[in-house]
CSV table of C-alpha atoms and ligand atoms in Angstrom, one decimal:
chain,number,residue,atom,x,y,z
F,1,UNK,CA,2.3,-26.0,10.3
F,2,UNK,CA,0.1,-24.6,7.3
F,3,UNK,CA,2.8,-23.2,4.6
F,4,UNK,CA,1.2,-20.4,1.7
F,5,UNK,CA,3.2,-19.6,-1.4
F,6,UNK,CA,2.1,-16.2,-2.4
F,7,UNK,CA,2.6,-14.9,-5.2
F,8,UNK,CA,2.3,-10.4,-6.2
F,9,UNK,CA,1.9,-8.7,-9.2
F,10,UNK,CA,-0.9,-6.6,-9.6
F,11,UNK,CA,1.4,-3.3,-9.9
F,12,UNK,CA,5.2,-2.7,-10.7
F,13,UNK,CA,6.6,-4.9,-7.5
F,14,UNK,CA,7.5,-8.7,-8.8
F,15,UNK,CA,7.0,-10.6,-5.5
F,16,UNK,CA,6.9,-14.3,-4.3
F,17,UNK,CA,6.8,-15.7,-0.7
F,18,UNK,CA,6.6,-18.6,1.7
F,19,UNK,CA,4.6,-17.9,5.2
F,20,UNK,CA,4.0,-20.2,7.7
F,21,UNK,CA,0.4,-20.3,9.4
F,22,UNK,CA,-0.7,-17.3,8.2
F,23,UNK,CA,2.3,-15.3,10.2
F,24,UNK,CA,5.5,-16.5,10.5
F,25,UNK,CA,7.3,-15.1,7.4
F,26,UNK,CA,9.8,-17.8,5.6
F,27,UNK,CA,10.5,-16.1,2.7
F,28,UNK,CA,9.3,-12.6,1.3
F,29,UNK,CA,11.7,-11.9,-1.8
F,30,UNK,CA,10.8,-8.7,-4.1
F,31,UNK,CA,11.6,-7.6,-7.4
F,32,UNK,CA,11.4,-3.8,-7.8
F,33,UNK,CA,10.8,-2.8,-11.3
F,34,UNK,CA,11.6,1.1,-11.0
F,35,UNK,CA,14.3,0.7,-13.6
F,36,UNK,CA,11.9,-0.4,-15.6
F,37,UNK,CA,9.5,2.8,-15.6
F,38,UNK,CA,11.4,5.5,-14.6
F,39,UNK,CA,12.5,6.7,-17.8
F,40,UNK,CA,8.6,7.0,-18.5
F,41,UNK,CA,8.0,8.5,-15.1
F,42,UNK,CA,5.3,6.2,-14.2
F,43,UNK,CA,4.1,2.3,-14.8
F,44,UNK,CA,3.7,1.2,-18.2
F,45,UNK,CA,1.4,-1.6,-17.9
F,46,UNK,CA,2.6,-3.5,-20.9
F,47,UNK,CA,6.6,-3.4,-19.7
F,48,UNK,CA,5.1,-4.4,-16.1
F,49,UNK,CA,3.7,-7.3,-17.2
F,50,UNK,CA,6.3,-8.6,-19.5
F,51,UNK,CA,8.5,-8.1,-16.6
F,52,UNK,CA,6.8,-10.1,-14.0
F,53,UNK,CA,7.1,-13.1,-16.5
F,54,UNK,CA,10.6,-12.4,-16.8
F,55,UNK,CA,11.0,-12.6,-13.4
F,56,UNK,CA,8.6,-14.6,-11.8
F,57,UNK,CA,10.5,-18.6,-12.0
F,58,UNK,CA,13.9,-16.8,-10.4
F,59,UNK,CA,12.0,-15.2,-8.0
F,60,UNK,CA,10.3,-18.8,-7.2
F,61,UNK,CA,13.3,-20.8,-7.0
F,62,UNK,CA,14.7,-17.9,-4.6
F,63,UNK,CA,11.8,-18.1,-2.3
F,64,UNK,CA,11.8,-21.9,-1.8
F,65,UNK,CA,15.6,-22.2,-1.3
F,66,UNK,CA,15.4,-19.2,1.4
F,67,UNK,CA,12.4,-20.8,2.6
F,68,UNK,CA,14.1,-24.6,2.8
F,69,UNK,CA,10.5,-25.8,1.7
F,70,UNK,CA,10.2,-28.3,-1.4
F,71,UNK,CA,6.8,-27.5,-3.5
F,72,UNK,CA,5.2,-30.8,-1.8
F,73,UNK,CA,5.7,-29.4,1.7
F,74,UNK,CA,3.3,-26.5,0.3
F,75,UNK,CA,-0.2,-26.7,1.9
F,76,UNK,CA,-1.9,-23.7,-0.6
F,77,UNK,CA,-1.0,-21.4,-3.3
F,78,UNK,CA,-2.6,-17.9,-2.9
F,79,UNK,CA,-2.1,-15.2,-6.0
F,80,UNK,CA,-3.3,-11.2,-6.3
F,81,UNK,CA,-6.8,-11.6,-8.0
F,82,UNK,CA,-7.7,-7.9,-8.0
F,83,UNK,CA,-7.4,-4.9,-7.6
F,84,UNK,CA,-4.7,-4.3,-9.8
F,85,UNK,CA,-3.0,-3.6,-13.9
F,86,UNK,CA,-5.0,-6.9,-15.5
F,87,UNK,CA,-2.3,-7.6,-17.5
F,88,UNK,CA,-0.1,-7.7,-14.9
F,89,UNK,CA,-2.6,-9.9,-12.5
F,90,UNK,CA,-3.0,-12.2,-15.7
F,91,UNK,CA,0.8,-12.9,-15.8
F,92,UNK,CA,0.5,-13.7,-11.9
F,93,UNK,CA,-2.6,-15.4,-11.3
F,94,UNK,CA,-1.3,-17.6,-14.7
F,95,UNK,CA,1.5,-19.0,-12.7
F,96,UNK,CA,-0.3,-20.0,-9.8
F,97,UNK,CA,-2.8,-22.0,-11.6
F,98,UNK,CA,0.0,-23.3,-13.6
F,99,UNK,CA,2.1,-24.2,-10.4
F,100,UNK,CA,-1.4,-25.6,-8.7
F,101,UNK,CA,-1.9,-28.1,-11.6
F,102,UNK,CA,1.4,-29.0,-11.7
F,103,UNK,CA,2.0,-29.4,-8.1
F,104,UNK,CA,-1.7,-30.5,-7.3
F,105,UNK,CA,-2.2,-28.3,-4.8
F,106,UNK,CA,-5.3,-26.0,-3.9
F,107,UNK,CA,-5.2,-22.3,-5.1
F,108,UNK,CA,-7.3,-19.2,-3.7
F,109,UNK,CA,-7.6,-15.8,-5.2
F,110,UNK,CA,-6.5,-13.4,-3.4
F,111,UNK,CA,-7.6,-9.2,-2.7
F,112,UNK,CA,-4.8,-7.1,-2.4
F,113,UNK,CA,-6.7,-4.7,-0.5
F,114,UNK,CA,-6.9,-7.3,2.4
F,115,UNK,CA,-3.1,-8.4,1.9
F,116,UNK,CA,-2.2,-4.5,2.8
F,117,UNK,CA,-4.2,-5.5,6.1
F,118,UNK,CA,-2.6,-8.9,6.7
F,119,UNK,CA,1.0,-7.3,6.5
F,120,UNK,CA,0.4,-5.6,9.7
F,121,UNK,CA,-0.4,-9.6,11.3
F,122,UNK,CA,3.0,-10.5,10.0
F,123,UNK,CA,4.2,-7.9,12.1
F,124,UNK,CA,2.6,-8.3,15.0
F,125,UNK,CA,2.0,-12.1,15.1
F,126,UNK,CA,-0.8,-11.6,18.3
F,127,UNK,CA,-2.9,-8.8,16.7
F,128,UNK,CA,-6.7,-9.9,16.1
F,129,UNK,CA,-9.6,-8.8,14.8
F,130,UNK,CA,-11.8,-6.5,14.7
F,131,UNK,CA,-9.8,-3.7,14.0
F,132,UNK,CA,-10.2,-0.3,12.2
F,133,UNK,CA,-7.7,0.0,9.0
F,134,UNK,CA,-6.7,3.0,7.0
F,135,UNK,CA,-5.0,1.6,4.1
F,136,UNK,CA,-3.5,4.6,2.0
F,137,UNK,CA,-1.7,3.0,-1.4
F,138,UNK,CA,-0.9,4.0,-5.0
F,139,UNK,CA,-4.9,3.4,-5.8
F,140,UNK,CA,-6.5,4.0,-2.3
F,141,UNK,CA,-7.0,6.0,0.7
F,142,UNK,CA,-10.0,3.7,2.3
F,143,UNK,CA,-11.2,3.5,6.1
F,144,UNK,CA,-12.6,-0.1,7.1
F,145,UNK,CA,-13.5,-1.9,10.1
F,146,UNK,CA,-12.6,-5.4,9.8
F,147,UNK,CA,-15.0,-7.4,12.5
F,148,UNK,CA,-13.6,-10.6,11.7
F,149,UNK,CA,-10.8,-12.4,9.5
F,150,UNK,CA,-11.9,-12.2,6.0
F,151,UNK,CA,-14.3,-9.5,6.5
F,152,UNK,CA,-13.9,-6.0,5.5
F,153,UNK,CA,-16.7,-3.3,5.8
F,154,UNK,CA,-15.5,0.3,3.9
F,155,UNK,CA,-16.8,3.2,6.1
F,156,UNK,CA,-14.8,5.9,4.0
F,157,UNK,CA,-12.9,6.6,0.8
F,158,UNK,CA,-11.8,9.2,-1.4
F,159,UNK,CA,-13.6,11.3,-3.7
F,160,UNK,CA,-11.1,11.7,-6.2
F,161,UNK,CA,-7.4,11.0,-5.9
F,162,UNK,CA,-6.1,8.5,-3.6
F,163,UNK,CA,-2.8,10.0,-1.6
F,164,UNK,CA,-0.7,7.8,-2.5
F,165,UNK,CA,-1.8,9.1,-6.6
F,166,UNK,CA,-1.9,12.9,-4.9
F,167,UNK,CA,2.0,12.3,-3.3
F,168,UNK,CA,3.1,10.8,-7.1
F,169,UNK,CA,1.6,13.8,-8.6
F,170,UNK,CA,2.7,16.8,-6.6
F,171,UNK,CA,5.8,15.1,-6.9
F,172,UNK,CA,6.4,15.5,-10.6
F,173,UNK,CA,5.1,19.3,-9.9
F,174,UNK,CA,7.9,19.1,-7.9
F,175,UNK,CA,10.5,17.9,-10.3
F,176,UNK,CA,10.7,15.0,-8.4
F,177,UNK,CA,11.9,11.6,-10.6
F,178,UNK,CA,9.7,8.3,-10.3
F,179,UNK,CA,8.5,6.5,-7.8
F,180,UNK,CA,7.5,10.3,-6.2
F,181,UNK,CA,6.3,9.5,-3.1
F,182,UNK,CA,9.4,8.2,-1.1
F,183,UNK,CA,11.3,11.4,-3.3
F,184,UNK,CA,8.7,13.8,-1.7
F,185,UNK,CA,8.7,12.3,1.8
F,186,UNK,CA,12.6,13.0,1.5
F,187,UNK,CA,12.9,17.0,-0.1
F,188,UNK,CA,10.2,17.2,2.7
F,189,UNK,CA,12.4,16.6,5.4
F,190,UNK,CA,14.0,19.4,4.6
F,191,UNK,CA,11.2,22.0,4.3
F,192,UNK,CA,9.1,24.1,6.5
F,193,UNK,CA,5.5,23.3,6.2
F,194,UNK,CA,4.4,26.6,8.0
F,195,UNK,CA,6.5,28.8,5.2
F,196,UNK,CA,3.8,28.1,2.4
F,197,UNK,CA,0.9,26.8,4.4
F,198,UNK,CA,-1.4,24.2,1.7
F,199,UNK,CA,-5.2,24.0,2.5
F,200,UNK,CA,-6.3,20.5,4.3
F,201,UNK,CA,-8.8,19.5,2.7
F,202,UNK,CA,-12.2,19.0,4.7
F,203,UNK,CA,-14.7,16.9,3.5
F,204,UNK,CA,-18.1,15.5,5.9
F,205,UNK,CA,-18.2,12.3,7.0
F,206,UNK,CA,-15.4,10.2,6.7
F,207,UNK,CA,-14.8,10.8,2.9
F,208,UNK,CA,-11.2,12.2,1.5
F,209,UNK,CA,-10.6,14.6,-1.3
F,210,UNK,CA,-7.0,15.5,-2.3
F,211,UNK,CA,-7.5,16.8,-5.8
F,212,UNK,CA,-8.1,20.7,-5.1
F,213,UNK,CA,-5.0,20.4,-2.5
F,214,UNK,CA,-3.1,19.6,-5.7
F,215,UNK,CA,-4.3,22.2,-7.6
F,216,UNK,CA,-3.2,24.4,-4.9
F,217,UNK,CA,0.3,23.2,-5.2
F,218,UNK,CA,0.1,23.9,-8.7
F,219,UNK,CA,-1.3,27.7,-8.2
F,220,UNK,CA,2.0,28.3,-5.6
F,221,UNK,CA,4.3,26.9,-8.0
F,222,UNK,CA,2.7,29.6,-10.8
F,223,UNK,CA,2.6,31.9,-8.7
F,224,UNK,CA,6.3,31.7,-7.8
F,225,UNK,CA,7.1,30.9,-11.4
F,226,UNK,CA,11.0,31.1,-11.9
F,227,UNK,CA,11.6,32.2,-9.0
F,228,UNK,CA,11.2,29.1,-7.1
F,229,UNK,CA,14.3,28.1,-4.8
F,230,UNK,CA,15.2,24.9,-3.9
F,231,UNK,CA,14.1,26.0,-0.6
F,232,UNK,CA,10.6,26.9,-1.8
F,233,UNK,CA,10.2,23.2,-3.1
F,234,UNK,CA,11.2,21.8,0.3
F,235,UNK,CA,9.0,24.2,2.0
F,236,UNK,CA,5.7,23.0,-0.5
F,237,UNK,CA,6.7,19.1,-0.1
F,238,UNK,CA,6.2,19.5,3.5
F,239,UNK,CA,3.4,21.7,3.5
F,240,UNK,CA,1.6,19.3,0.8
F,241,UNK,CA,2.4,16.5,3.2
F,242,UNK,CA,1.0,17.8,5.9
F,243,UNK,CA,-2.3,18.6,4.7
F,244,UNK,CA,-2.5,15.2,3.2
F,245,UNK,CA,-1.3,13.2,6.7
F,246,UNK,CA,-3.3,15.7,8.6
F,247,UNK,CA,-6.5,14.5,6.6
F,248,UNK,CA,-6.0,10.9,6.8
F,249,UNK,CA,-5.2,10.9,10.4
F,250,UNK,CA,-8.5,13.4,11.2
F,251,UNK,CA,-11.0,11.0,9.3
F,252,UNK,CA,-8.8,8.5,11.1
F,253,UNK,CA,-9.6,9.8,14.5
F,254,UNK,CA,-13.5,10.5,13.6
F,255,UNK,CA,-14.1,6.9,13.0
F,256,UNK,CA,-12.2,6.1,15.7
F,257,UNK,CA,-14.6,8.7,18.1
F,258,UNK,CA,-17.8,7.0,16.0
F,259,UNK,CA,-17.0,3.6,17.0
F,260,UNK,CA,-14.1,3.0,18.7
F,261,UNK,CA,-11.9,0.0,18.3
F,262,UNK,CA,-9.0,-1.7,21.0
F,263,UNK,CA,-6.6,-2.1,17.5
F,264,UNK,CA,-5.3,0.4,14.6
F,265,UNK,CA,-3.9,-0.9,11.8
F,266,UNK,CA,-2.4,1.8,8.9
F,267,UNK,CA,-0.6,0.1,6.2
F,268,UNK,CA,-0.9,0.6,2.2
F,269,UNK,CA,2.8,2.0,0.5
F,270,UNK,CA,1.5,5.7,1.6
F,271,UNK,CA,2.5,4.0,5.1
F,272,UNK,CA,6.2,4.1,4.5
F,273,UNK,CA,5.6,7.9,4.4
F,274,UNK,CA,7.9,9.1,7.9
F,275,UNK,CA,5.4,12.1,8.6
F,276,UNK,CA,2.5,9.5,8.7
F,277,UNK,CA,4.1,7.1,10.4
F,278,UNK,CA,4.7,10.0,13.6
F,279,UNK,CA,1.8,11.7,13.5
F,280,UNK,CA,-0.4,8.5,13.2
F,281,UNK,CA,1.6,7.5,16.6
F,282,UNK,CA,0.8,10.5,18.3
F,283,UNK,CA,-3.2,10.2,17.0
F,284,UNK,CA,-3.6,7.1,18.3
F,285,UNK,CA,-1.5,6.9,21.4
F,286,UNK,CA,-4.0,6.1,24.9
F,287,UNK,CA,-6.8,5.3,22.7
F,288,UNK,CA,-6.2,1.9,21.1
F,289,UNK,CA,-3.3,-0.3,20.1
F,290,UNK,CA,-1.4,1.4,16.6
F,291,UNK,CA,0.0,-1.3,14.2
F,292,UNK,CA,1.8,-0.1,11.0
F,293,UNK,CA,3.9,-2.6,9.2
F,294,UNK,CA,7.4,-1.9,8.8
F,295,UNK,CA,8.0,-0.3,5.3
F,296,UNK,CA,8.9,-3.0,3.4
F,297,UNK,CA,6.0,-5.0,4.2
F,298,UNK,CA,3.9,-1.3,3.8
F,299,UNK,CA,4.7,-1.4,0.1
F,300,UNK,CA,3.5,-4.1,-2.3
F,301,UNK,CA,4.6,-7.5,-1.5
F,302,UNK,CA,3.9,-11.4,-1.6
F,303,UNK,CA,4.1,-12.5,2.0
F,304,UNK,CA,1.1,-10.3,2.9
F,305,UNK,CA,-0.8,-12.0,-0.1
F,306,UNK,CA,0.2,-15.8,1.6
F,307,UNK,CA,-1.0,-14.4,4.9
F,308,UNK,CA,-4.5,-13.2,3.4
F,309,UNK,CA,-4.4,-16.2,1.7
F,310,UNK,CA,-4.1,-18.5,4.7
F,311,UNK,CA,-6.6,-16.2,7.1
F,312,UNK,CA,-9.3,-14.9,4.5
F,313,UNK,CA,-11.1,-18.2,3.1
F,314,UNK,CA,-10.8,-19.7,-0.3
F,315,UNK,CA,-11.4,-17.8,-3.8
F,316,UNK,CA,-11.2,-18.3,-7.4
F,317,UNK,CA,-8.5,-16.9,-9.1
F,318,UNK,CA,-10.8,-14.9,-12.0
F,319,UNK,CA,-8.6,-11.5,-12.5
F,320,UNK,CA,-10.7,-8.6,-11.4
F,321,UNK,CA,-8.8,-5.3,-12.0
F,322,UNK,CA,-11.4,-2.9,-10.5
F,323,UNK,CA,-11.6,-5.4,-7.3
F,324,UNK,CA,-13.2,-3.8,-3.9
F,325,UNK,CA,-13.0,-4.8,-0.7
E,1,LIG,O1,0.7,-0.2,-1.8
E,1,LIG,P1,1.6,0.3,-2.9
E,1,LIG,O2,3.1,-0.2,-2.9
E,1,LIG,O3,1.1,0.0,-4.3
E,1,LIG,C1,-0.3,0.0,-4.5
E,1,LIG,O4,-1.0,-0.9,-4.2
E,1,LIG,O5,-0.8,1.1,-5.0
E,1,LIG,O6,1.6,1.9,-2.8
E,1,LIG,C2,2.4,2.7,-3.7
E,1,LIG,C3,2.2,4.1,-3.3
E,1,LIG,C4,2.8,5.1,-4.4
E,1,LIG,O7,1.8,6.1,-4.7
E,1,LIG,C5,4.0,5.6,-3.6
E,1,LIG,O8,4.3,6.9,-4.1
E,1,LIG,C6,3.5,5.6,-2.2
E,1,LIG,O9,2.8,4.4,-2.1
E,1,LIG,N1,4.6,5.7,-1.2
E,1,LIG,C7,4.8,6.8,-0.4
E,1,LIG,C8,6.0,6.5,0.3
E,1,LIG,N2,6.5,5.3,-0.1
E,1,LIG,C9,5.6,4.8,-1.0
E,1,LIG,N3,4.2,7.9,-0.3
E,1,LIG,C10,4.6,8.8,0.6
E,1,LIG,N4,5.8,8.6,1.3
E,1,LIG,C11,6.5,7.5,1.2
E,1,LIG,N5,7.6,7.3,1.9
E,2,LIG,ZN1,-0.6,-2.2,-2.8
């Protein structure tokens, strides 16, 4: 048995894990730091960082007692490298070299792009590549094809916002607190998206835009000024959702029709969303195999590091903030 410590913090998610061979979570423990930002209504990097220091050695010790695995029984270390706030991936990628000297073990360097693509082989322990991924996060809304473990091949991306940065947005439109998108996924649930239809966006190929769909959001909420009734807002969270899910899933399905694939994976925090989650089901059913992490291994998290760790080949840990696939 191979076992990874992983270690996250390229965002606002403090997060340290043990996984064994690359799949069998031991311990995945996460520290939130909404508390932290939410009078701000969005990250500060500078409080971010400071935090994960705080809270990284508790947040170690919890992992290894949960896990029942002494530092020597660890066979690799595997810390967020990139994409990510650099101050934040400093504080991170700090410790584990720290830990790897002090424990002599080997470290790698790990893209958190690819971790959002290993959480869905710690759900579903038999799932191979290749594969075609949508990951949708805070930072990205990218379509890959992943021939191979380790090897990641971008075949669309957005032109502008990512949905995950769209959802955050037309939350605080909204008037909607911080973090928006799980706030907007809920005031949607009770809307009508048909009441005050949003455009979908449509771009060629298999590229996303979702900044003129905010703007739209912003012209309807002008337009109904004062005016606007909790109703109204309900109705425009699920009409904004829909024309951002709608999107993803029809670039989704393209690719799929361009070259088809046996296995789906969608995962990224934009995955938690519940309207994604359905509709991507119903996209995907007879064609190929749908995997979507459950939601707390959609959002940002250490175990999914330790499993991209173990699968994707070794790395330096040099901090790259603007880090692609
Ligand atoms: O992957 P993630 O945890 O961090 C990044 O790597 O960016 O994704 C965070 C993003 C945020 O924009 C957040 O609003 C969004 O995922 N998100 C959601 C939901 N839960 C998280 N968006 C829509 N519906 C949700 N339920
Ligand atoms: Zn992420």
């Amino acid at each position: 048995m191979a076992l990874t410590l992983g270690i996250e913090t390229s965002c606002d998610e403090t997060s340290v894990a043990v996984v064994a061979d690359g799949r069998r979570i031991l311990a995945n423990v996460i520290h939130s730091q909404v508390d932290v930002h939410e009078a701000f209504g969005g990250v500060v990097p500078e409080l971010a960082a400071r935090d994960h220091l705080v809270r990284l050695p508790h947040l170690l010790d919890m992992a290894l007692e949960q896990a029942k695995v002494a530092p020597q029984d660890l066979d690799l270390l595997a810390v967020t490298r990139g994409p990510g706030l650099v101050g934040c991936l400093l504080v991170g990628v700090g410790v584990g070299e720290g830990l790897a000297a002090a424990w002599s073990k080997p470290l790698t360097g790990v893209n958190h792009l690819w971790g959002h693509v290993y959480a869905a082989m710690l759900a579903r322990p038999d799932l191979e590549p290749p594969l075609l991924g949508l990951v949708v996060s805070g930072a990205h809304s990218d379509l890959v094809r992943m021939p191979e473990h380790g090897r990641f091949e971008v075949i669309g991306r957005t032109r502008d916002d990512a949905a995950g940065e769209a959802f955050d947005k037309a939350a605080r439109m909204l008037g909607l607190g911080f973090p928006g998108g799980p706030a907007l996924d809920r005031l949607a649930r009770q809307g009508d998206p048909k009441r005050r239809p949003l455009p979908k966006p449509s771009l060629p190929g298999l590229e996303y835009s979702f900044s003129g769909l905010k703007t739209a959001l912003l012209y309807r909420l002008r337009e109904l000024g004062e005016a606007v009734t909790e109703q109204d807002r309900a109705d425009l969270a699920a009409a904004f959702e829909q024309s951002v899910v709608e999107s993803l899933l029809e670039k989704l399905e393209r690719a799929l029709n361009e070259t088809p694939a046996s296995e789906v994976v969608v995962a990224g925090g934009v995955a938690a969303n519940s309207l994604l989650r359905q509709r991507a089901a119903e996209v995907v059913a007879g064609r190929a195999r749908l995997t979507m992490p459950p939601l707390e291994l959609c959002t940002d998290n250490a175990a999914m590091i330790a499993a991209a760790g173990h699968y994707g080949g070794r790395f330096g840990a040099d901090v790259d903030p603007s880090l692609g696939w």
